[in-house]
Amino acid sequence: MFDTPCGPTYYRPQLEFAGRGETARGRGRDMKERHAQESLAGVLSLVTLLVICVSSMGCQSEPDQMEGTIAAYRDRMLTEHREAAQARQASATYSEPTAFPAGQEEEGSGRHALLTTPNVADLPDPAAILFEIPDPADANEFFDQRLEQLRQQQSNRQDQRVVRNFERVIDFASGYIDKVRLPKQVHLSLAECIQRGLEHNYTIRYEAHNPAISQTRLVEAEAAFDVEFFLDSGYSASDQATASTFVANTSDTRSIQGGFRQLLPSGMQTSVSLSQQRSGNNLPAEYQSINPVYNSSFVAQFTQPLLRGFGLDVNRATIEVRKHEFTISQEQFVQKVRDTLLDIESAYWQLVSARRTVSILAETLAQNHVTYLNMKERLDHDATVVEVANAQSRWQSQEVEYLEAVKLVRDAEDQLKNLMNDPDLILSKSIEIIPTEAFFVAPLTLDHFGEVRTALENRSEVRQAREAIDLRRVSTNVAKNNILPKLDLSFQYEVQGIGTTGDNSFDNLTTNRFISYTVSASFAYNFGERAARAAWRRARLEESQAIVQLKQVTDSIVEEVNTTIRTLMVRYEQIPPQLESVQAARHNLRALQARTQRIDPNYLETELSGVQQLSNSRRTLLTVLRDYNLAIIQLEKAKGTLLEYNNVTVTDGDN
């Protein structure tokens, strides 16, 4: 829960994290499988949703144009996926379609959901992938496995040379990897990072105040119709020169008035008051019957606008605006939490990638180091000074790149710490964060239309855009009302009483002897009403602008989902060939080292190129895996379901 400066009656968002782990990952996979089994009824729902999100709001949109945009998008998607869906129909199991997209029905034939799957014949082995890109914490174990694999494959003297060479590589690589290790280490899973971030992240804690702040503005707007008590008092003493004895030149007046006033939702100003006044002067007694005199009065007054300022819609406009702003602030908070979760998960996988890059470069650096030592040892035999210098240059250049990779690990750790803001993992402490999550390496089958439909249903940006349209419509109605002339009708009812004392004056008031009525009308018209009409025109333009913004947001979300799905599919399709590329580069390097007979410039360049090729292939494989895992969470973010994917709910905190 996040404390706010507001009172206990205000909205305070609270984040509940049910834990990720296997349960959350399973839930995420269940969501994928459920989407993959949706039928073509999802297509019709998408079309309906797109039409409703603009036209059903009655917000001066162009329905025909919007329907044309949706139909064009639908036709294009059907055309792109028809052949792929037919090709998969024989091998995949689909649910029977229950609906057809408008204008696409074909008698005697059915259409299935537009499923998108990676075009991969053989699924990659996760163990084989991790075998090539280990984490520094497990690197020595994987190096030993590779060495044992080489020993089992040795059959001749050349293979034994490769084994001895790799033993030296392992020794140097282990020393290099130690540079990334720190005395204090913390093992963190992705679920733990998410939980720590939800509890301590400064951005989330900061944004959590905005809904409560927005709600205070709503209460302020509602308070405009509260009853107000007022109490006024005054004292006046005057001494003026007069030219007549019949006019008092000194006077003493004391008054007090109290009552209630209120603005009604119809625009009527009401007030009731009770007042008493004591007046005295220096006139002789024969000229006046009472001195000093006490006057009491009861006044009830009502002023009702009949044109400008009349009606519930106009007078409650500020309240309606604040309600929409409050809803928008809630959606913005959810959006900010979703974006922060994406940043945390992205930073986590960036750290995973940076650490495994260190392992790859440590082996590459060690291989170059061993090559340099081999050249140096054979300097008196078949190696030349030029070849030794070339090998040394490659080795030291690789060391520079390795040190940069270690720096990137520290940077990735700080970025993750800064996003979590955990007091146990402050930036000033040197703590090595060891991620415990492995890359997710499994294909996903997606219903393209289902993903788009889910995005349009769940994205906070769409709901914000709709609320913005409603907010602008309220402002338009108020601006239109301000064009009307001013015509106010007033009614005043007054009862008076007089006496020699305050009690006598009030008693005389209660007899209802002196009653007065006043009815008045006030009319005002500004010729041209240019200011009001300009304001109305501006309000209509802003409302139209908000409608365009909704369309833009909708199209941007569809584009984002489409791009993310394509990235997801392509990255997975890249994994098998890239893994084969790594394995081929490794076998090529071992074969080169096994066939070494004589050192010459061509051989040295070939071996060093083989080492670099293996390193580049592994780093490319690592990049593909990182991007694939990032694409998974980016798709959930694009659909607006990243919170549900991580079992995070937003609720109102305890008051």
XYZ file of C-alpha atoms in Angstrom:
655
model
C 0.000 0.000 0.000
C 1.224 3.497 -0.733
C 0.587 6.249 1.802
C -0.863 9.433 0.399
C -1.285 12.869 1.944
C -5.032 12.552 1.428
C -7.523 11.629 4.095
C -8.612 8.064 4.797
C -11.681 8.397 2.563
C -9.757 8.780 -0.681
C -8.809 6.206 -3.259
C -5.387 4.679 -2.697
C -4.220 2.089 -5.216
C -2.643 -1.051 -3.838
C -0.697 -3.649 -5.830
C -1.125 -7.311 -4.972
C 1.425 -9.760 -6.332
C 0.322 -13.397 -6.241
C 3.765 -14.657 -7.207
C 5.102 -15.552 -10.596
C 7.336 -18.598 -10.624
C 6.013 -21.721 -12.284
C 2.415 -20.803 -11.513
C 2.651 -17.476 -13.252
C 4.585 -18.896 -16.175
C 1.998 -21.630 -16.467
C -0.732 -19.056 -16.359
C 0.995 -17.126 -19.101
C 1.250 -20.261 -21.235
C -2.415 -21.060 -20.526
C -3.317 -17.617 -21.831
C -1.369 -18.344 -24.997
C -3.022 -21.718 -25.478
C -6.459 -20.256 -24.863
C -5.893 -17.588 -27.487
C -4.607 -20.237 -29.868
C -7.876 -22.179 -29.596
C -10.214 -19.250 -30.246
C -12.352 -19.590 -33.346
C -13.314 -17.076 -35.996
C -15.886 -15.681 -33.594
C -13.001 -13.574 -32.317
C -12.803 -11.889 -35.712
C -16.407 -10.753 -35.527
C -15.867 -9.576 -31.967
C -12.891 -7.526 -33.091
C -14.886 -5.835 -35.842
C -17.739 -5.131 -33.449
C -15.388 -3.730 -30.826
C -13.652 -1.421 -33.264
C -16.975 -0.031 -34.452
C -18.332 0.359 -30.913
C -15.225 2.032 -29.533
C -15.767 5.011 -31.857
C -19.267 5.117 -33.226
C -21.255 3.972 -30.177
C -20.057 6.952 -28.185
C -21.892 9.337 -30.446
C -18.898 11.598 -30.652
C -19.231 13.125 -34.106
C -17.014 10.499 -35.734
C -17.368 9.350 -39.290
C -18.819 5.810 -38.937
C -18.605 5.003 -42.618
C -14.973 5.973 -42.772
C -14.191 4.004 -39.605
C -15.945 0.908 -40.896
C -13.990 1.215 -44.127
C -10.716 1.302 -42.172
C -11.686 -1.770 -40.175
C -12.865 -3.633 -43.257
C -9.627 -2.847 -45.070
C -7.573 -4.069 -42.150
C -9.695 -7.203 -41.837
C -9.434 -8.019 -45.543
C -5.703 -7.495 -45.524
C -5.213 -9.776 -42.535
C -7.431 -12.463 -44.057
C -5.466 -12.305 -47.288
C -2.111 -12.556 -45.528
C -3.078 -15.516 -43.353
C -5.387 -17.527 -45.614
C -2.661 -19.609 -47.230
C -0.804 -20.215 -43.971
C -4.016 -21.274 -42.217
C -4.909 -23.703 -45.007
C -1.418 -25.205 -44.923
C -1.688 -25.857 -41.177
C -5.234 -27.167 -41.334
C -4.171 -30.746 -42.024
C -1.817 -30.991 -39.031
C -3.485 -28.720 -36.479
C -6.674 -29.158 -34.468
C -9.105 -26.270 -34.624
C -12.390 -25.535 -32.916
C -15.366 -25.242 -35.211
C -16.058 -21.664 -36.247
C -19.229 -20.107 -34.944
C -19.199 -16.817 -36.840
C -17.900 -15.193 -39.989
C -16.489 -11.704 -40.476
C -18.936 -9.370 -42.167
C -18.772 -9.595 -45.915
C -16.606 -12.726 -45.881
C -19.177 -15.534 -45.656
C -18.892 -18.369 -48.124
C -21.634 -20.893 -48.493
C -20.609 -24.443 -47.710
C -17.178 -23.481 -46.391
C -15.900 -22.393 -42.986
C -13.009 -20.218 -41.881
C -10.881 -20.880 -38.855
C -9.095 -18.573 -36.471
C -6.035 -16.949 -38.004
C -3.400 -18.829 -36.017
C 0.197 -17.710 -36.188
C 2.902 -20.249 -35.371
C 6.681 -20.238 -35.908
C 7.705 -21.951 -39.114
C 10.097 -24.414 -37.440
C 10.340 -28.063 -38.432
C 12.454 -29.309 -35.482
C 12.219 -27.694 -32.077
C 15.593 -26.703 -30.586
C 16.892 -28.491 -27.516
C 17.025 -26.007 -24.574
C 19.903 -27.931 -23.005
C 21.939 -27.630 -26.195
C 21.299 -23.873 -26.267
C 22.333 -23.291 -22.649
C 25.363 -25.489 -23.300
C 26.661 -22.811 -25.671
C 25.809 -19.703 -23.603
C 26.240 -20.493 -19.887
C 25.956 -18.025 -17.029
C 29.251 -17.099 -15.310
C 28.035 -18.793 -12.142
C 27.720 -22.101 -14.046
C 30.428 -21.534 -16.645
C 33.027 -23.810 -15.047
C 30.526 -26.648 -14.928
C 29.712 -26.230 -18.615
C 33.399 -25.908 -19.501
C 34.028 -29.246 -17.765
C 31.179 -30.791 -19.746
C 32.680 -29.552 -22.992
C 36.084 -30.882 -21.978
C 34.633 -34.254 -21.101
C 32.840 -34.297 -24.425
C 36.143 -33.656 -26.207
C 37.879 -36.396 -24.257
C 35.211 -38.886 -25.205
C 35.587 -37.927 -28.846
C 39.375 -38.162 -28.960
C 40.620 -40.915 -31.221
C 44.056 -39.817 -32.343
C 46.950 -37.581 -31.556
C 45.365 -34.534 -33.159
C 42.288 -34.826 -30.934
C 44.528 -35.072 -27.899
C 46.154 -31.818 -28.966
C 42.687 -30.192 -29.081
C 41.932 -31.517 -25.586
C 45.157 -30.136 -24.152
C 44.524 -26.844 -25.864
C 41.015 -26.609 -24.443
C 42.294 -27.480 -20.952
C 44.485 -24.404 -21.099
C 41.542 -22.376 -22.428
C 39.422 -23.447 -19.452
C 42.090 -22.419 -16.963
C 42.390 -18.931 -18.431
C 38.612 -18.541 -18.945
C 37.945 -19.388 -15.286
C 40.358 -16.661 -14.247
C 38.757 -14.123 -16.520
C 35.256 -14.974 -15.306
C 36.355 -14.270 -11.737
C 36.544 -10.581 -12.678
C 32.758 -10.386 -12.908
C 32.236 -11.902 -9.479
C 31.847 -9.855 -6.315
C 32.261 -10.912 -2.685
C 28.570 -10.426 -1.926
C 26.128 -12.216 -4.192
C 22.334 -12.291 -4.359
C 20.412 -14.857 -6.383
C 17.177 -13.379 -7.724
C 14.392 -14.876 -9.755
C 12.243 -12.787 -12.042
C 9.318 -13.100 -9.620
C 11.427 -11.732 -6.770
C 12.525 -8.768 -8.876
C 8.915 -8.012 -9.773
C 7.811 -8.248 -6.156
C 10.616 -5.995 -4.939
C 9.875 -3.511 -7.706
C 6.162 -3.375 -6.902
C 6.932 -2.718 -3.244
C 9.722 -0.186 -3.574
C 9.853 1.302 -7.068
C 9.855 5.098 -6.806
C 7.921 5.625 -10.019
C 5.055 3.399 -8.857
C 5.009 4.997 -5.425
C 5.003 8.457 -6.991
C 2.261 7.681 -9.497
C 0.144 6.030 -6.792
C -0.568 9.489 -5.352
C -2.117 10.816 -8.561
C -5.503 9.012 -8.291
C -5.927 10.286 -4.726
C -4.931 13.791 -5.806
C -7.405 13.615 -8.660
C -10.135 12.471 -6.312
C -9.569 15.486 -4.059
C -10.315 17.666 -7.072
C -13.551 15.735 -7.559
C -14.536 16.368 -3.941
C -13.694 20.047 -4.386
C -16.026 20.221 -7.371
C -18.837 18.486 -5.477
C -18.354 20.858 -2.549
C -19.571 23.745 -4.725
C -23.142 22.653 -3.837
C -22.532 22.449 -0.096
C -24.571 24.679 2.222
C -22.580 27.638 3.491
C -23.220 29.379 6.813
C -22.293 33.047 6.982
C -22.192 35.553 9.795
C -21.488 39.275 9.260
C -21.267 42.064 11.804
C -20.433 45.729 11.599
C -20.110 48.933 13.589
C -20.309 52.457 12.213
C -19.962 55.796 14.026
C -20.187 59.093 12.179
C -19.974 62.787 13.071
C -20.847 65.038 10.145
C -21.551 68.715 9.793
C -25.175 69.560 9.083
C -26.951 72.775 8.147
C -30.240 71.854 9.794
C -31.294 70.975 13.286
C -33.644 68.381 11.810
C -30.711 66.300 10.560
C -28.588 64.377 13.003
C -24.900 65.072 12.728
C -23.791 62.081 14.800
C -24.941 58.477 14.558
C -24.063 55.117 16.018
C -24.968 51.955 14.060
C -24.317 48.357 15.023
C -25.474 45.362 12.950
C -25.210 41.599 12.830
C -26.468 39.251 10.113
C -26.315 35.463 9.839
C -27.802 32.818 7.589
C -27.280 30.086 5.024
C -26.709 30.156 1.282
C -26.357 27.429 -1.295
C -25.915 26.891 -5.020
C -28.398 24.347 -6.347
C -27.597 21.990 -9.271
C -30.122 23.872 -11.407
C -28.002 27.010 -11.085
C -30.271 28.714 -8.551
C -28.586 30.837 -5.880
C -30.526 30.608 -2.598
C -29.997 32.333 0.725
C -31.895 32.868 3.957
C -30.696 35.308 6.606
C -31.717 36.888 9.873
C -30.318 40.307 10.811
C -30.652 42.900 13.531
C -29.460 46.495 13.559
C -29.228 49.098 16.340
C -29.196 52.739 15.242
C -28.887 55.834 17.412
C -28.369 59.569 16.731
C -28.305 62.944 18.485
C -31.641 64.316 17.289
C -33.853 65.722 20.037
C -36.465 63.329 21.429
C -39.341 65.436 20.124
C -38.255 64.681 16.549
C -38.286 60.884 16.894
C -40.310 58.353 18.820
C -37.571 55.725 19.375
C -33.880 56.424 19.907
C -31.978 54.179 19.682
C -34.058 51.944 17.398
C -33.687 48.175 16.869
C -34.572 46.768 13.427
C -34.872 43.011 12.797
C -35.418 41.393 9.416
C -35.709 37.950 7.868
C -34.785 37.718 4.167
C -35.162 34.781 1.765
C -33.752 35.316 -1.718
C -33.727 33.123 -4.830
C -32.017 33.852 -8.160
C -32.552 31.397 -11.007
C -30.820 31.634 -14.409
C -33.275 30.810 -17.182
C -30.903 30.730 -20.170
C -27.166 31.005 -19.582
C -26.112 28.915 -16.611
C -29.388 26.938 -16.414
C -29.574 23.179 -15.978
C -27.891 20.241 -14.309
C -25.518 19.576 -17.198
C -24.005 23.036 -17.024
C -23.764 23.415 -13.282
C -22.498 19.884 -12.689
C -20.034 20.082 -15.586
C -17.030 20.560 -13.311
C -18.003 17.456 -11.356
C -18.327 15.397 -14.533
C -14.974 16.683 -15.770
C -13.323 15.732 -12.472
C -14.895 12.269 -12.646
C -13.398 11.686 -16.072
C -10.061 13.034 -14.879
C -10.163 10.682 -11.905
C -10.834 7.717 -14.187
C -8.025 8.816 -16.479
C -5.641 9.091 -13.520
C -6.505 5.538 -12.488
C -5.835 4.268 -16.004
C -2.592 6.236 -16.127
C -1.492 4.610 -12.890
C -2.210 1.147 -14.283
C -0.347 2.089 -17.451
C 2.637 3.305 -15.437
C 2.691 0.094 -13.390
C 2.568 -1.924 -16.607
C 5.397 0.091 -18.135
C 7.464 -0.268 -14.966
C 6.927 -4.022 -14.944
C 8.085 -4.137 -18.545
C 11.180 -2.139 -17.609
C 11.955 -4.486 -14.712
C 11.564 -7.617 -16.813
C 13.536 -6.089 -19.666
C 16.326 -5.088 -17.280
C 16.320 -8.604 -15.851
C 16.766 -10.223 -19.259
C 19.351 -7.601 -20.195
C 21.331 -8.635 -17.121
C 20.958 -12.303 -18.066
C 22.232 -11.489 -21.532
C 25.109 -9.329 -20.281
C 26.324 -12.038 -17.892
C 26.216 -14.750 -20.520
C 28.029 -12.436 -22.916
C 30.828 -12.333 -20.342
C 31.041 -16.130 -20.406
C 31.224 -16.148 -24.197
C 33.894 -13.454 -24.311
C 35.852 -15.032 -21.455
C 36.230 -18.228 -23.481
C 37.044 -16.220 -26.605
C 39.631 -14.176 -24.719
C 41.124 -17.332 -23.224
C 41.257 -18.950 -26.665
C 43.108 -15.943 -28.067
C 45.434 -15.974 -25.071
C 46.231 -19.650 -25.611
C 46.773 -19.023 -29.325
C 49.227 -16.264 -28.470
C 51.096 -18.534 -26.049
C 51.217 -21.279 -28.663
C 52.680 -18.843 -31.165
C 55.201 -17.645 -28.611
C 56.250 -21.199 -27.712
C 56.804 -22.035 -31.390
C 58.698 -18.853 -32.117
C 61.964 -20.749 -32.496
C 60.378 -23.417 -34.703
C 57.816 -22.458 -37.340
C 56.298 -19.219 -35.940
C 57.618 -15.785 -36.782
C 57.718 -12.559 -34.819
C 55.001 -11.112 -37.058
C 52.654 -13.997 -36.291
C 53.323 -13.713 -32.556
C 52.629 -9.986 -32.685
C 49.417 -10.608 -34.634
C 48.242 -13.136 -32.064
C 49.128 -10.780 -29.221
C 47.211 -7.947 -30.870
C 44.100 -10.100 -31.232
C 44.366 -11.261 -27.637
C 44.741 -7.792 -26.136
C 42.018 -6.340 -28.363
C 39.735 -9.100 -27.159
C 40.675 -8.258 -23.567
C 39.518 -4.679 -24.112
C 36.165 -5.965 -25.366
C 35.915 -8.339 -22.415
C 36.487 -5.543 -19.898
C 33.738 -3.557 -21.614
C 31.427 -6.566 -21.242
C 32.178 -6.712 -17.489
C 31.317 -3.025 -17.255
C 28.009 -3.668 -19.018
C 27.208 -6.309 -16.412
C 27.747 -3.751 -13.636
C 25.603 -1.258 -15.558
C 22.828 -3.828 -16.004
C 22.928 -4.630 -12.279
C 22.629 -0.948 -11.393
C 19.750 -0.503 -13.810
C 17.871 -3.394 -12.235
C 18.647 -2.112 -8.732
C 17.436 1.352 -9.676
C 14.151 -0.073 -10.950
C 13.587 -2.199 -7.852
C 14.742 0.515 -5.379
C 15.066 -2.218 -2.789
C 16.680 -0.919 0.442
C 18.596 -4.214 0.654
C 20.082 -3.653 -2.813
C 21.110 -0.021 -2.776
C 23.306 1.309 -5.558
C 26.152 2.237 -3.225
C 26.785 -1.401 -2.315
C 28.803 -3.739 -4.537
C 26.434 -6.666 -4.838
C 26.525 -9.196 -7.644
C 23.019 -10.079 -8.817
C 22.837 -13.610 -10.174
C 19.622 -14.229 -12.134
C 18.170 -17.691 -11.606
C 15.780 -17.611 -14.564
C 16.760 -19.408 -17.761
C 15.622 -18.319 -21.183
C 12.181 -19.553 -22.215
C 12.702 -21.681 -25.340
C 9.347 -22.965 -26.549
C 7.154 -22.053 -29.517
C 3.923 -20.095 -29.062
C 0.795 -20.388 -31.185
C -1.173 -17.155 -31.317
C -4.555 -16.144 -32.691
C -3.617 -12.902 -34.392
C -7.095 -11.407 -34.272
C -7.554 -12.640 -30.735
C -4.428 -10.819 -29.618
C -5.553 -7.585 -31.283
C -9.014 -7.880 -29.780
C -7.535 -8.451 -26.330
C -5.309 -5.404 -26.735
C -8.232 -3.145 -27.666
C -10.210 -4.452 -24.716
C -7.463 -4.088 -22.111
C -5.152 -1.248 -23.053
C -5.387 1.692 -20.677
C -4.624 4.076 -23.520
C -7.898 3.210 -25.254
C -9.924 3.799 -22.099
C -8.089 7.067 -21.492
C -8.868 8.224 -25.019
C -12.558 7.407 -24.550
C -12.676 9.275 -21.253
C -10.966 12.217 -22.929
C -13.728 12.318 -25.549
C -16.428 12.319 -22.854
C -14.552 15.040 -20.988
C -14.360 17.206 -24.098
C -18.051 16.650 -24.763
C -18.893 18.059 -21.326
C -16.799 21.143 -22.077
C -18.549 21.506 -25.433
C -21.979 21.503 -23.776
C -20.896 24.168 -21.303
C -19.415 26.338 -24.056
C -22.617 26.022 -26.060
C -24.686 27.136 -23.087
C -22.483 30.210 -22.619
C -23.629 31.494 -26.030
C -27.141 32.055 -24.694
C -28.148 35.505 -23.396
C -28.217 36.066 -19.677
C -31.724 36.036 -18.220
C -31.988 35.702 -14.446
C -35.191 35.763 -12.420
C -34.934 36.856 -8.781
C -37.426 36.678 -5.938
C -36.965 38.186 -2.476
C -39.198 37.745 0.554
C -38.575 39.985 3.589
C -40.197 40.286 7.020
C -39.283 43.241 9.254
C -39.713 44.133 12.897
C -38.879 47.213 14.987
C -38.620 47.911 18.710
C -36.881 49.721 21.527
C -34.866 46.644 22.403
C -33.573 43.674 20.484
C -36.179 41.390 22.052
C -39.018 43.725 21.221
C -37.764 44.050 17.663
C -37.607 40.272 17.198
C -41.055 39.793 18.773
C -42.458 42.366 16.380
C -40.800 40.450 13.510
C -42.570 37.228 14.428
C -45.991 38.880 14.116
C -45.452 39.018 10.296
C -46.816 42.546 10.296
C -44.338 44.051 7.867
C -43.877 41.820 4.812
C -42.291 42.801 1.503
C -41.998 40.974 -1.838
C -39.641 41.757 -4.670
C -39.568 40.087 -8.079
C -36.971 41.169 -10.619
C -35.530 40.037 -13.915
C -32.096 40.703 -15.293
C -31.280 40.422 -18.993
C -27.958 40.868 -20.789
C -26.904 40.193 -24.340
C -23.510 40.718 -25.920
C -23.977 41.583 -29.577
C -22.195 39.008 -31.701
C -21.260 36.814 -28.737
C -17.858 36.482 -30.371
C -15.996 35.349 -27.266
C -18.590 32.716 -26.360
C -18.900 31.428 -29.909
C -15.119 31.237 -30.268
C -14.968 29.235 -27.052
C -17.694 26.908 -28.362
C -15.827 26.469 -31.625
C -12.639 25.690 -29.724
C -14.447 23.139 -27.565
C -15.864 21.385 -30.635
C -12.434 21.297 -32.264
C -10.912 19.832 -29.108
C -13.657 17.189 -29.032
C -12.980 16.326 -32.669
C -9.279 16.233 -31.864
C -9.944 13.749 -29.057
C -11.852 11.521 -31.499
C -8.899 11.551 -33.881
C -6.644 10.730 -30.935
C -8.757 7.646 -30.168
C -8.419 6.461 -33.749
C -4.685 7.084 -33.661
C -4.299 5.193 -30.388
C -6.322 2.283 -31.770
C -4.223 2.034 -34.907
C -0.998 2.367 -32.914
C -2.022 -0.498 -30.651
C -2.891 -2.708 -33.638
C 0.465 -1.867 -35.201
C 2.274 -2.590 -31.942
C 0.615 -5.997 -31.583
C 1.320 -6.871 -35.227
C 4.972 -5.853 -34.937
C 5.461 -7.729 -31.692
C 3.890 -10.914 -33.039
C 6.090 -10.790 -36.120
C 9.154 -10.233 -33.935
C 8.126 -13.130 -31.717
C 7.697 -15.503 -34.642
C 10.873 -14.442 -36.455
C 13.056 -14.639 -33.359
C 11.940 -18.165 -32.643
C 12.464 -19.190 -36.246
C 16.005 -17.820 -35.966
C 16.910 -20.001 -32.981
C 17.405 -23.402 -34.738
C 19.589 -22.143 -37.613
C 21.612 -19.966 -35.279
C 22.181 -22.893 -32.916
C 23.365 -24.961 -35.852
C 25.631 -22.082 -36.830
C 27.205 -22.109 -33.365
C 27.721 -25.856 -33.410
C 29.203 -25.704 -36.894
C 31.569 -22.903 -35.871
C 32.675 -24.895 -32.826
C 33.321 -28.045 -34.894
C 35.145 -25.959 -37.474
C 37.466 -24.483 -34.846
C 38.184 -27.872 -33.296
C 38.887 -29.323 -36.724
C 41.309 -26.500 -37.528
C 43.133 -27.003 -34.269
C 43.278 -30.766 -34.788
C 44.826 -30.447 -38.249
C 47.560 -28.061 -37.188
C 50.849 -29.169 -38.697
C 52.746 -26.003 -39.427
C 52.228 -22.436 -38.350
C 52.008 -19.887 -41.122
C 50.200 -16.558 -41.568
C 47.288 -18.185 -43.391
C 46.731 -20.753 -40.660
C 46.984 -18.175 -37.885
C 44.483 -15.916 -39.576
C 42.167 -18.873 -40.191
C 42.300 -20.008 -36.554
C 41.780 -16.520 -35.156
C 38.891 -15.996 -37.565
C 37.426 -19.319 -36.422
C 37.626 -18.207 -32.784
C 35.929 -14.919 -33.630
C 33.293 -16.655 -35.734
C 32.389 -18.962 -32.844
C 32.182 -15.982 -30.479
C 30.014 -13.980 -32.862
C 27.709 -16.937 -33.505
C 27.175 -17.485 -29.795
C 26.535 -13.804 -29.188
C 24.038 -13.717 -32.028
C 22.289 -16.771 -30.567
C 22.193 -15.018 -27.198
C 20.719 -11.890 -28.783
C 18.025 -13.912 -30.540
C 17.056 -15.670 -27.285
C 17.011 -12.397 -25.364
C 14.852 -10.709 -27.992
C 12.495 -13.697 -28.064
C 11.948 -13.541 -24.306
C 11.587 -9.764 -24.464
C 9.063 -10.124 -27.282
C 6.921 -12.382 -25.082
C 6.552 -9.757 -22.366
C 6.296 -6.971 -24.944
C 3.330 -8.789 -26.472
C 1.665 -8.992 -23.056
C 2.358 -5.301 -22.600
C 0.979 -4.528 -26.065
C -2.201 -6.454 -25.171
C -2.499 -4.708 -21.805
C -2.336 -8.056 -19.944
C 1.158 -7.818 -18.470
C -0.243 -7.409 -14.949
C -2.441 -10.485 -15.295
C 0.459 -12.380 -16.871
C 2.478 -11.721 -13.699
C -0.470 -12.266 -11.311
C -0.533 -8.601 -10.259
C -3.803 -6.900 -9.378
C -4.557 -3.243 -8.599
C -7.058 -2.703 -5.792
C -8.196 0.124 -3.545
C -6.049 0.209 -0.417
C -7.470 0.021 3.082
C -8.793 3.365 4.272
